[in-house]
CSV table of C-alpha atoms in Angstrom, one decimal:
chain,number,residue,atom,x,y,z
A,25,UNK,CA,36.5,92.1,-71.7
A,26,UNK,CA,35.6,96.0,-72.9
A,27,UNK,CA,35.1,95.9,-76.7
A,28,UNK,CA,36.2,98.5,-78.6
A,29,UNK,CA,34.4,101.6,-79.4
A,30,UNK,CA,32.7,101.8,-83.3
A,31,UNK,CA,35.1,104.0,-85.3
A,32,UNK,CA,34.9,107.5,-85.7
A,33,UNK,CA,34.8,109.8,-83.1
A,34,UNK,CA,33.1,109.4,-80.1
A,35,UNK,CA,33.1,113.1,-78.9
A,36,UNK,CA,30.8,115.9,-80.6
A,37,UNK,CA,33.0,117.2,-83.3
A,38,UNK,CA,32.7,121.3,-83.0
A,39,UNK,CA,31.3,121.4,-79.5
A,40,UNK,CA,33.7,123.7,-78.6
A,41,UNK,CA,31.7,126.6,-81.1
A,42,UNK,CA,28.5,126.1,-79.2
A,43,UNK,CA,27.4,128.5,-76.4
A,44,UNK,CA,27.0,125.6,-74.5
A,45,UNK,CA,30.5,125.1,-74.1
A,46,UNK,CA,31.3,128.4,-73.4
A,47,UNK,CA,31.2,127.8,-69.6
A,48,UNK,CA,34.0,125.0,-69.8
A,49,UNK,CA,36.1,127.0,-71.9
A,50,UNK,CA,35.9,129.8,-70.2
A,51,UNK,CA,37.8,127.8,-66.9
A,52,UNK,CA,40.2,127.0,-69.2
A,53,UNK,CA,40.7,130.2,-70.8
A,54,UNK,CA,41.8,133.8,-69.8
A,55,UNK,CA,42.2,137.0,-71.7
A,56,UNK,CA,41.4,135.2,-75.1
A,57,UNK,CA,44.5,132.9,-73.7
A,58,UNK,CA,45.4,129.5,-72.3
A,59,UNK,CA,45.5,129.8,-68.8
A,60,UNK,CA,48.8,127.6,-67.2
A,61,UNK,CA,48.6,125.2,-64.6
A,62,UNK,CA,50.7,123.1,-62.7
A,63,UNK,CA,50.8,119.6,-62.3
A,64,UNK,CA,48.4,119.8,-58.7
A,65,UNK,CA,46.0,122.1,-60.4
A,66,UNK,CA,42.7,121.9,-62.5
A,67,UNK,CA,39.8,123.8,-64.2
A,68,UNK,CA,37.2,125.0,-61.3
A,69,UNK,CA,33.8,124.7,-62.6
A,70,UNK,CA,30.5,125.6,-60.1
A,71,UNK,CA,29.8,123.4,-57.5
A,72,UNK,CA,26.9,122.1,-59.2
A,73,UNK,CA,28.1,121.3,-62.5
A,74,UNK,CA,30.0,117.7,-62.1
A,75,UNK,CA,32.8,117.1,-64.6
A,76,UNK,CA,35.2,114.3,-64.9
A,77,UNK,CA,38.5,114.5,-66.1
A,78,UNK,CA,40.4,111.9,-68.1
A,79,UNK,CA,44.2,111.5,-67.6
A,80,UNK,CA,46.6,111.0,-70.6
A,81,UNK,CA,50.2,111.3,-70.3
A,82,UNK,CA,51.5,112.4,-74.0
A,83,UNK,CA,55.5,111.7,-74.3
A,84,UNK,CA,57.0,113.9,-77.3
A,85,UNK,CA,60.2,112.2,-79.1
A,86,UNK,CA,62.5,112.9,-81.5
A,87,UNK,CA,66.1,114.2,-82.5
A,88,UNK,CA,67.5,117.2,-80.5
A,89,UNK,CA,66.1,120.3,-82.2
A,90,UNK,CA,62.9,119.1,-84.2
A,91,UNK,CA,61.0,121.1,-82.2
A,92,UNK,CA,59.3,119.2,-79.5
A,93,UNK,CA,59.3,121.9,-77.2
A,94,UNK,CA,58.3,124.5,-79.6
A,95,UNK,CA,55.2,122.1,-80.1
A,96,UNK,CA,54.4,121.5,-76.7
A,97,UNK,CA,54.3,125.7,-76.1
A,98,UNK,CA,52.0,126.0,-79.1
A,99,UNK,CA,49.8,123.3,-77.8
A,100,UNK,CA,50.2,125.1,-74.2
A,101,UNK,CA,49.6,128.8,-75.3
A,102,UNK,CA,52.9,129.9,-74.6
A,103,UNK,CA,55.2,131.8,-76.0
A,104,UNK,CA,57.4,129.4,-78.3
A,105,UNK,CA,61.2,130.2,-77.6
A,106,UNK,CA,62.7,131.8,-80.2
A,107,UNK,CA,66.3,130.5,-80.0
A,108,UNK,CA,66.9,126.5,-79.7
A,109,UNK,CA,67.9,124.7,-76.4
A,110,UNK,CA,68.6,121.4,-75.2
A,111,UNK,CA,66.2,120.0,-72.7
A,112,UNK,CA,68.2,119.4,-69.9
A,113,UNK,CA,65.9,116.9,-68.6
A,114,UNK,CA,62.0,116.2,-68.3
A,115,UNK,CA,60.1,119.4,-68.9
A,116,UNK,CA,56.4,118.7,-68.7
A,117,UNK,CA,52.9,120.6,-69.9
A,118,UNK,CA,49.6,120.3,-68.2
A,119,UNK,CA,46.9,121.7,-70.4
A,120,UNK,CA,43.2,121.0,-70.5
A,121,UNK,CA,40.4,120.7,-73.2
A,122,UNK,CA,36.4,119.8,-72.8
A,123,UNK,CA,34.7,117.8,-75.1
A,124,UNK,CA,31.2,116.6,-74.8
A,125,UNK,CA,30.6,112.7,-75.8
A,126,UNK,CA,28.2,111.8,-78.8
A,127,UNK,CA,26.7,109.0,-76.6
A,128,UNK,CA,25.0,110.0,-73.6
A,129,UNK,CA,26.1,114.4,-73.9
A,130,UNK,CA,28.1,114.4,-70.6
A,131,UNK,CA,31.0,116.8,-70.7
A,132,UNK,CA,34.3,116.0,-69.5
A,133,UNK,CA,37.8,117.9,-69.0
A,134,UNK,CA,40.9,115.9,-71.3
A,135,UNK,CA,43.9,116.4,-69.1
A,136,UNK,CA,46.9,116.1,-71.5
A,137,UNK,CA,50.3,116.0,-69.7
A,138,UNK,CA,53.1,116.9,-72.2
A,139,UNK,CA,56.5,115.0,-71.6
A,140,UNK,CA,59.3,116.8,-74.1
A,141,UNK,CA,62.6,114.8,-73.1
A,142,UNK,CA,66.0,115.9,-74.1
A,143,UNK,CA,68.0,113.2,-76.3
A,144,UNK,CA,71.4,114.4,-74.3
A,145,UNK,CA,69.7,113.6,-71.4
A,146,UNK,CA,68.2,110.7,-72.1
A,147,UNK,CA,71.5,109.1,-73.2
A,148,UNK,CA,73.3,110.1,-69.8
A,149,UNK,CA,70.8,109.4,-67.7
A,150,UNK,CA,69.6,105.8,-67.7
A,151,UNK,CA,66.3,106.1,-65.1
A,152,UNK,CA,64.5,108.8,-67.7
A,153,UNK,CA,63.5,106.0,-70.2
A,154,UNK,CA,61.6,104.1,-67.7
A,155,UNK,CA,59.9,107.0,-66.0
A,156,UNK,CA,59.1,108.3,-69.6
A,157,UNK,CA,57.5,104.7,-70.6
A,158,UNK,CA,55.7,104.6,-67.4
A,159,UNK,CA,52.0,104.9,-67.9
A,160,UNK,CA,52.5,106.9,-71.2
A,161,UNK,CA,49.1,106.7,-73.6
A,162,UNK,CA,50.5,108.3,-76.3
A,163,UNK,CA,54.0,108.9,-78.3
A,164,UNK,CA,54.1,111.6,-80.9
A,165,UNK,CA,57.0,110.7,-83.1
A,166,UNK,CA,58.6,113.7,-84.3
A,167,UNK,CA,60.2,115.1,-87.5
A,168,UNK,CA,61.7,118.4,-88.9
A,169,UNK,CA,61.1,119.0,-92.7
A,170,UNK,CA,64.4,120.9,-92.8
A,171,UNK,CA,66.1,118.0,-91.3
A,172,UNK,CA,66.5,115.0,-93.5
A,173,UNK,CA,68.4,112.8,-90.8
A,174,UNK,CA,65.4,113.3,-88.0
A,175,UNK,CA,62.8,112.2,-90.7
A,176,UNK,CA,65.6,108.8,-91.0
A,177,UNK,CA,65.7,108.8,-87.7
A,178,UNK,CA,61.7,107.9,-87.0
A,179,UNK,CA,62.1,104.2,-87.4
A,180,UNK,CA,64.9,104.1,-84.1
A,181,UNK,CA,62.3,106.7,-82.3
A,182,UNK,CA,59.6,104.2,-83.0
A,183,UNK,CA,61.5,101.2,-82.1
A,184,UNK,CA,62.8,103.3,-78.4
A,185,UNK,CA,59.6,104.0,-77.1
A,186,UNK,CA,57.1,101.1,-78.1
A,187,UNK,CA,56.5,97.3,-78.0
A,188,UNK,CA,54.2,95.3,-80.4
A,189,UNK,CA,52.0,94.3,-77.7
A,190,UNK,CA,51.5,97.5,-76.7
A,191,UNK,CA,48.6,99.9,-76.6
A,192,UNK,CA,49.5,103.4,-76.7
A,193,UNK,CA,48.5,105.8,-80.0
A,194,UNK,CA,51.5,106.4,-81.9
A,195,UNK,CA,51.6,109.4,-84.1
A,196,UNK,CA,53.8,110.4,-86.7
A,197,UNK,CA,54.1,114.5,-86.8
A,198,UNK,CA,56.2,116.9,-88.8
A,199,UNK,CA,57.4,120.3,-88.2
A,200,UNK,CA,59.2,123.4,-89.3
A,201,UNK,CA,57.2,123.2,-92.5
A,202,UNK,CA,59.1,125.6,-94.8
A,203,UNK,CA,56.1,127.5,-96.4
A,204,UNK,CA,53.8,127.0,-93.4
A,205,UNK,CA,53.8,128.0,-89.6
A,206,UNK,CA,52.5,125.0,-88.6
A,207,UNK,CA,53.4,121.7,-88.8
A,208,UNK,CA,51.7,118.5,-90.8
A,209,UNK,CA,50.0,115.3,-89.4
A,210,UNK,CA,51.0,112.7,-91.4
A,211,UNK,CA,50.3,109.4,-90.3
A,212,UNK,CA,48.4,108.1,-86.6
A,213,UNK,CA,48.4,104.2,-85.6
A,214,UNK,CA,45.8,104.3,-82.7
A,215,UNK,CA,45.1,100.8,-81.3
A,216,UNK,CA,43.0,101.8,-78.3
């Protein structure tokens, strides 16, 4: 049975400022930018530098209009829309990051795939829940500061998209901050 790692982190905290990285980042960057890439496609490093790449599929929930899709462009470097839509159905974001690991320094790529879900859709359409659950390692719950009802709303969001036997990291996120850009982490459960 695989024992848990110690806590704190187990990846080199500002790697990513080292020239060292600069190789890694630069296969994931272009023009001081983010560059996109579809679900088939990944970072191409030299022939002789061998990285692995760990797969996480990140599901984003919450009430129509909290932002989920404004997050997942932010996290993407792309432009966030600036007028709200319903997500008709499943739009998802592949985006990459390296980190180097404290223990034995061997660099690897974090694949993050970014499911934002429309609630519309996922109350017409029964199959989405299931194919959202499906292999998902991570929730991020959701919230608008300007929208009391989505912050009441976390405890139904919660309840939708997890089990108490199950592993996944929930997180508990909060956006359209009035006096800030950005949004605020408040709260993270990670059991894995």
């Amino acid at each position: 049975m695989a024992q848990d790692p110690p806590p704190g982190s187990i990846v080199t905290p500002d790697w990513h400022r080292c020239a060292e990285s600069k190789d890694f980042f630069d296969r994931i960057m272009h023009k001081k930018k983010r560059k996109q890439f579809g679900l088939l496609e990944s970072p191409m490093m030299a022939p002789h530098v061998a990285v692995n790449t760990v797969h996480y599929k990140v599901l984003l929930s919450g009430k129509s209009g909290v932002g989920k899709t404004s997050l997942a462009a932010r996290l993407a470097g792309l432009s966030i829309p600036n007028m709200h839509y319903e997500t008709t159905g499943i739009e998802t974001i592949v985006l990459y990051w390296p980190v180097k690991l404290r223990e034995n320094g061997r660099v690897l790529f974090f694949r993050l795939q970014l499911w934002d879900c429309g609630e519309n859709a996922l109350r017409r359409f029964d199959h989405l829940i299931p194919s959202c659950k499906e292999q998902v390692d991570a929730v991020l719950f959701l919230f608008s500061f300007t929208d009391r009802t989505s912050f009441d709303d976390l405890p139904n969001q919660i309840a939708r998209w997890s089990e108490p036997s199950d592993r996944i990291v929930k997180m508990v996120v909060g956006t359209k901050y009035p006096f800030v850009d950005t949004g605020l982490f408040l709260s993270s459960n990670n059991k894995a």
